[in-house]
Coordinates of C-alpha atoms in Angstrom, one line a residue:
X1 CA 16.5 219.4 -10.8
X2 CA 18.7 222.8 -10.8
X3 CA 16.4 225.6 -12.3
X4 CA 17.1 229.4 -12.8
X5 CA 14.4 231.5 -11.4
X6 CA 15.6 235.0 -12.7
X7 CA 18.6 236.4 -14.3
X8 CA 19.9 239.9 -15.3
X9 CA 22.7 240.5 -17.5
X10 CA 25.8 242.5 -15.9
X11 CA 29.1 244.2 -17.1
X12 CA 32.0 242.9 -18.6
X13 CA 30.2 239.3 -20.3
X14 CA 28.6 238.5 -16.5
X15 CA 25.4 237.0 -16.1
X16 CA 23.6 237.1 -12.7
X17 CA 21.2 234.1 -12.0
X18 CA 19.4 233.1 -9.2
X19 CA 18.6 229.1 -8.9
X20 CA 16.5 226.7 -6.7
X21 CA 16.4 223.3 -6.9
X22 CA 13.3 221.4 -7.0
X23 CA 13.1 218.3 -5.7
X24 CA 9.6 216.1 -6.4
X25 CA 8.9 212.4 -6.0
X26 CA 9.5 210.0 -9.0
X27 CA 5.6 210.1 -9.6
X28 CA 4.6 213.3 -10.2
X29 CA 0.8 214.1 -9.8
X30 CA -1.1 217.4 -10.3
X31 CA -2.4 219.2 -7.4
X32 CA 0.4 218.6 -5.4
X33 CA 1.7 220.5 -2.3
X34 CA 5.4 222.8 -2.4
X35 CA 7.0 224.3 0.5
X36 CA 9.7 226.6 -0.1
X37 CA 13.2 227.1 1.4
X38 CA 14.4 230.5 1.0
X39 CA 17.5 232.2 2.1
X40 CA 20.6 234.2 1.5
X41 CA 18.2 237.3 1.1
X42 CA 20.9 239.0 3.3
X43 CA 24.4 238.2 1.9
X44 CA 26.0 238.0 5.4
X45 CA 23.5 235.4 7.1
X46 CA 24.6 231.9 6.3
X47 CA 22.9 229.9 8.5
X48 CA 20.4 228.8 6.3
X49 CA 22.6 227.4 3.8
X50 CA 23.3 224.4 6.2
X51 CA 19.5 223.8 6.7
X52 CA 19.2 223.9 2.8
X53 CA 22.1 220.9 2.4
X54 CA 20.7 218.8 5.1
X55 CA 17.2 218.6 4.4
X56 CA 18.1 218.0 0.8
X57 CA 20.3 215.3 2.1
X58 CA 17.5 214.1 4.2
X59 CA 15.0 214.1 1.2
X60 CA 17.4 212.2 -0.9
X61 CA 18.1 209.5 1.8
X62 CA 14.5 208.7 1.8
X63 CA 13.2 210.1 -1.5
X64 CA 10.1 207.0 -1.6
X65 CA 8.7 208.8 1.5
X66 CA 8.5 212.0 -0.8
X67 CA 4.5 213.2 -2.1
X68 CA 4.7 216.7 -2.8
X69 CA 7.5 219.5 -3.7
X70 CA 10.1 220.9 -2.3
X71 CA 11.3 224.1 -3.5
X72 CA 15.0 224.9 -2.3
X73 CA 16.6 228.9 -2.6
X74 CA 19.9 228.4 -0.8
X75 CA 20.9 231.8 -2.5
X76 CA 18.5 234.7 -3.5
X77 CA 21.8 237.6 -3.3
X78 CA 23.8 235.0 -4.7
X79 CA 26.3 238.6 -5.0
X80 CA 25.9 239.6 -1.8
X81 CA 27.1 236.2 -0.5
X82 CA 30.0 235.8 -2.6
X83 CA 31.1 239.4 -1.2
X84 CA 30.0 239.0 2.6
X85 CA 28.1 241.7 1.7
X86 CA 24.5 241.9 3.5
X87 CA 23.0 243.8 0.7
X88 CA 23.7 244.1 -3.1
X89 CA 26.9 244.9 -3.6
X90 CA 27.6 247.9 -5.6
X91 CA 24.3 249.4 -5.3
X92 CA 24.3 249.3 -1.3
X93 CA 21.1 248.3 -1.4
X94 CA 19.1 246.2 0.9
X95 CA 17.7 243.1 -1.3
X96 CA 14.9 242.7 1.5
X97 CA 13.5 246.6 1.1
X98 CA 12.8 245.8 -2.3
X99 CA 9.6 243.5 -2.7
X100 CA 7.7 242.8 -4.5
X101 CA 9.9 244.5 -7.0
X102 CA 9.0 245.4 -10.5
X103 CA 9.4 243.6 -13.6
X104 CA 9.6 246.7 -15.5
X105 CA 12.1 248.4 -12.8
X106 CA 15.8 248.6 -12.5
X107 CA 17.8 245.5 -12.4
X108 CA 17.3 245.0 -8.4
X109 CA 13.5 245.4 -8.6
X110 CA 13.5 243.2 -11.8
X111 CA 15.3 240.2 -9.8
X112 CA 13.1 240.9 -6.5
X113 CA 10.4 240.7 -8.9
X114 CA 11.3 237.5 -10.4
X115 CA 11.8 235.9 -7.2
X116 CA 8.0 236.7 -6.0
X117 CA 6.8 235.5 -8.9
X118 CA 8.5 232.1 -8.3
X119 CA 7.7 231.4 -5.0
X120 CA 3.8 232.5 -5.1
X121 CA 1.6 229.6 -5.0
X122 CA 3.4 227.4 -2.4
X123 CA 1.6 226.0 0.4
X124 CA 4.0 227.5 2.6
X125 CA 7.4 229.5 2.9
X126 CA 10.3 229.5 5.5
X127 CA 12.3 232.3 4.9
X128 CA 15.3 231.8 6.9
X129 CA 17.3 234.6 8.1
X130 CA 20.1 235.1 10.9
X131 CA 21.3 237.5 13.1
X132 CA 24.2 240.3 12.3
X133 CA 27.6 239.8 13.6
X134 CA 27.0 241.4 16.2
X135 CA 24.0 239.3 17.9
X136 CA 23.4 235.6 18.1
X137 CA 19.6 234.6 18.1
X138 CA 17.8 231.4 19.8
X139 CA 15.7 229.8 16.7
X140 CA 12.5 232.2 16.7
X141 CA 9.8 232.9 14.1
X142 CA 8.6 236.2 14.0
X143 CA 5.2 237.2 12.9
X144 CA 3.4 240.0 12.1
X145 CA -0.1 240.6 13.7
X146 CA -1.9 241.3 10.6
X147 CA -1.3 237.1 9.5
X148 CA -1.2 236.0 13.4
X149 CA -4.2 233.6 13.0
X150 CA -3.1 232.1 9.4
X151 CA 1.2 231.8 10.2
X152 CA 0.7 231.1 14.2
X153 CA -0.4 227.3 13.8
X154 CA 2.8 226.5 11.2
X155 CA 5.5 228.2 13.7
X156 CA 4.1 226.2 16.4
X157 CA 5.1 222.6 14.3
X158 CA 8.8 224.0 13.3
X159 CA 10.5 223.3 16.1
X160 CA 11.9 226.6 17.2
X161 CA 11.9 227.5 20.8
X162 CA 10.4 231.3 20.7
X163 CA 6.8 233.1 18.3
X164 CA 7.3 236.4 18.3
X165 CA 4.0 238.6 17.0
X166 CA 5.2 242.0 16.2
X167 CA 2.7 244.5 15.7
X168 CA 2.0 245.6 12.3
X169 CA 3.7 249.3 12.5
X170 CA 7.3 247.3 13.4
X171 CA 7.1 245.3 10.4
X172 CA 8.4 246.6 6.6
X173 CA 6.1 246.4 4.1
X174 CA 9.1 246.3 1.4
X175 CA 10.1 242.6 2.6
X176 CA 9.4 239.2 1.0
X177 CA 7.7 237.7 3.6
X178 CA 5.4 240.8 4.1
X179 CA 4.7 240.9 -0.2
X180 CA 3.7 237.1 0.1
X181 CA 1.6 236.9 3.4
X182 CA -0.4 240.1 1.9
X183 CA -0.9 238.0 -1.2
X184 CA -1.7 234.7 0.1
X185 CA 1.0 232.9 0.2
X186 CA 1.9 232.0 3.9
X187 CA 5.7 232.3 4.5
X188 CA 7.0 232.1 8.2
X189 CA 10.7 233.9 8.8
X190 CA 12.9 232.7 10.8
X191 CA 15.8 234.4 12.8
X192 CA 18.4 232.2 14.4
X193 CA 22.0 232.0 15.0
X194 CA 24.4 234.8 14.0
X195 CA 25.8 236.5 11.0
X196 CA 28.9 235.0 8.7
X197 CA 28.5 231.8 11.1
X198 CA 26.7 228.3 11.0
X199 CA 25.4 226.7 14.4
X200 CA 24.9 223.0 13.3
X201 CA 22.7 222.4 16.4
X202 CA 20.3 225.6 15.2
X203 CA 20.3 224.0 11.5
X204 CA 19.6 220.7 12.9
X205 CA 16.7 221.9 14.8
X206 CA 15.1 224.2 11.9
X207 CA 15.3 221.1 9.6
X208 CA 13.5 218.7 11.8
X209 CA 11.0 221.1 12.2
X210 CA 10.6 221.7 8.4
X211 CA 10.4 218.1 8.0
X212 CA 7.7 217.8 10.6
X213 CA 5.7 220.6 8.4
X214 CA 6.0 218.5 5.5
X215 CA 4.6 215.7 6.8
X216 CA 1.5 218.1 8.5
X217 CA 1.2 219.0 4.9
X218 CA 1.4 215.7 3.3
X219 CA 4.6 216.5 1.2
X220 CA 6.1 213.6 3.6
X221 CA 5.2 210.4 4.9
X222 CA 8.1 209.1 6.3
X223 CA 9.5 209.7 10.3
X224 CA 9.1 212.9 12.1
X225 CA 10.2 214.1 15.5
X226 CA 7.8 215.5 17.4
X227 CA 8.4 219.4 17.4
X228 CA 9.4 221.4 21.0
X229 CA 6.7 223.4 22.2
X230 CA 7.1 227.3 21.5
X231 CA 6.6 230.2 23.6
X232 CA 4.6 232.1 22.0
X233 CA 4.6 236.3 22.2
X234 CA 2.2 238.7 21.3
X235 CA 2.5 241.3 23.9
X236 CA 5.2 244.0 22.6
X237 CA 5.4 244.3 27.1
X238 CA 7.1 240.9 26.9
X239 CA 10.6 241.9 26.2
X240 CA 12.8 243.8 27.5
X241 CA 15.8 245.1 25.8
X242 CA 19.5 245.4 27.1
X243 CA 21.6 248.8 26.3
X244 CA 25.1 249.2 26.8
X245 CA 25.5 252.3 29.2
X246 CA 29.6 252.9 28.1
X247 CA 31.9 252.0 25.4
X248 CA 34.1 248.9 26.0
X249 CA 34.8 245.1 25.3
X250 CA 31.7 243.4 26.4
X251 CA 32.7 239.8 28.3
X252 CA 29.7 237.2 28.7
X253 CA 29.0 235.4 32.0
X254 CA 25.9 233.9 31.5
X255 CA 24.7 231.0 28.6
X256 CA 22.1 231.8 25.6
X257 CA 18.3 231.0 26.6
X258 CA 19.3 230.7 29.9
X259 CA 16.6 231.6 32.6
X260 CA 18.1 235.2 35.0
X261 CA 16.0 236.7 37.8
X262 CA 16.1 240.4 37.7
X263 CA 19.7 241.7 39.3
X264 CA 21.9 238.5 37.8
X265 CA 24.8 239.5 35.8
X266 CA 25.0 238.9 32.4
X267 CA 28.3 239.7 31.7
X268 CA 31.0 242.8 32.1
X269 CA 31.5 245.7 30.3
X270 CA 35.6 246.2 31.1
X271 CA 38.4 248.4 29.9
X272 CA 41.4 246.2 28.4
X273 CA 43.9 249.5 28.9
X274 CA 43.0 250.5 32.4
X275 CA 42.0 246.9 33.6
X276 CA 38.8 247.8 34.9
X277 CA 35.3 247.2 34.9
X278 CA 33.4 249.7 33.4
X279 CA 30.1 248.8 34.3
X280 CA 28.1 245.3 35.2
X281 CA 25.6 244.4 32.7
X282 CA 22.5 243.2 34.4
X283 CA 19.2 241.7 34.0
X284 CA 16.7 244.2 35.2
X285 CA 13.8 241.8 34.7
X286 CA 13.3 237.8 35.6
X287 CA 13.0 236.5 32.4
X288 CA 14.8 234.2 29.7
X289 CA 17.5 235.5 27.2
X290 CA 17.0 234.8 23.9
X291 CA 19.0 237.7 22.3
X292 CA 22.8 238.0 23.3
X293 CA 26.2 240.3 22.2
X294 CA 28.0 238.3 19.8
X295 CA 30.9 240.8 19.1
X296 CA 32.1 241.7 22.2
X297 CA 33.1 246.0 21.0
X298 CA 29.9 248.1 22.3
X299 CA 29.6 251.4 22.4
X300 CA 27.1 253.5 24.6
X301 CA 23.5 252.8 23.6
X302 CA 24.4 249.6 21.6
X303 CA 22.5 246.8 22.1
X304 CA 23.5 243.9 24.0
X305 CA 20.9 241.4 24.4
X306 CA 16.6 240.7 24.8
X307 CA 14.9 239.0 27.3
X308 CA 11.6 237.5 27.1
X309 CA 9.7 238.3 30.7
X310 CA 8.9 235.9 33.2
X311 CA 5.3 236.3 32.8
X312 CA 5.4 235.9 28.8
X313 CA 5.8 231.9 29.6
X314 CA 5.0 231.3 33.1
X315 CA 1.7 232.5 33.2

């Protein structure tokens, strides 16, 4: 069942509307449990449209194993993804610095609105984000510290490898997760992959995982796979962040989520005019990388990758 959420009427005859598509057993009964699939916030992160076919797919293939409701947003800047544009086109605006909106606002705050409004009430939400262009992202779930206790024991059955608490001053009160948690409806994000791309194996893994919440939830009965075991982070100590320290073409020499001891090269920051090496980048802690560079132009101070410390999972 295709429904419209929200629409807003624009120039020239246009009409912009936002859909999900709900998908409930044959017998419906009252009182029962939605999860929510929301992504395409951000115009340029694509990963989650993959997840949003295959578990759909999956649903469908074994519908009869189906007892609750699944609510699926593959596009919520439905604009911004037609432009591979990461906010609203035209009004350069951020779509996830605008919640919870305002019905009575302009037409951004109007949609953002309208979206809230939908969503509120499910038993849980995965918003599902990725990274820019420039950085790819192992699947992660990141939290902030002010739901830890609620959102902690749902990241650790979806099947992503890393549970990232931030603490509450790092974490925008304008987003949709953040206007949801604080309103009681619990909605994990999750970062993974890289922007304008899809990495089937990251989908693949997020939608096991959500199907593994379902069936925690009693939306499904059929098979699950048993979900990896996260490492989870709460000490803002635990990672340790990689700067370029010159301009250049960055070249990778190491795999993502690959354990380094401090002093291993990660890759080279090189000239391509003079044919040298500028500088080696290296890890300065022992420790697991779970951030990487994607696009391989840096300049001084940009960032090239995150690693979570040896003692964040060892101890």
């Amino acid at each position: 069942m295709i429904k419209t959420v929200t629409s807003v009427g624009l120039p020239v005859d246009e009409t912009l509307t936002i859909k999900k598509r709900r998908i409930m057993p044959k017998e419906h009964k009252e009182g029962m449990k939605r999860i929510s699939i929301v992504t395409g916030i951000h115009g340029d992160e694509l990963e989650g449209q993959y997840v949003c076919f295959e578990l759909a797919r999956r649903i469908e293939e074994s519908i009869e194993h189906l007892k609750g409701i699944v609510d699926i947003y593959p596009a919520m800047n439905p604009l911004g993804i037609d432009s591979i544009t990461r906010g609203i086109p035209a009004f350069d605006l951020d779509l996830n610095r605008l919640f919870p909106g305002n019905m009575e606002g302009d037409m951004t705050e109007f949609l953002a609105a309208g979206m809230v409004k939908d969503v509120s009430g499910s038993d849980l939400v995965i918003d599902i984000h990725a990274s820019n262009i420039y950085l790819t992202e192992i699947p992660q779930i990141r939290i902030n510290e002010l739901h830890d206790e609620e959102l902690v024991p749902f990241a650790k059955e979806a099947n992503v490898d890393f549970v990232w608490v931030h603490g509450a001053s790092t974490v925008l009160e304008s987003t949709f997760a953040y206007s949801l948690n604080s309103t009681g409806t619990p909605c994990l994000v999750v970062e993974m992959g890289v922007g304008m791309r899809i990495t089937k194996e990251y989908g693949d893994q997020l939608t096991d995982g959500i199907m593994n919440l379902m069936g925690k939830l009693g939306i499904w009965d059929g098979e699950t796979k048993e979900s990896r075991k996260p490492i989870i982070s709460r000490n803002p100590d635990d990672v340790s962040y990689l700067n370029a320290s010159t301009s250049g073409v960055f070249v990778q020499k190491v795999k993502h989520w690959e354990e380094l001891k401090e002093g291993d090269i990660i890759g080279s920051i090189v000239d391509p005019l003079s044919g040298k090496v500028l500088d080696e980048v290296k890890s300065p802690v022992d420790g697991i990388l779970f951030t990487i560079r994607e696009y391989p132009i840096v300049d001084e101070g940009s960032l090239m990758g995150r690693l979570l410390r040896k003692e964040a999972y060892k101890a």
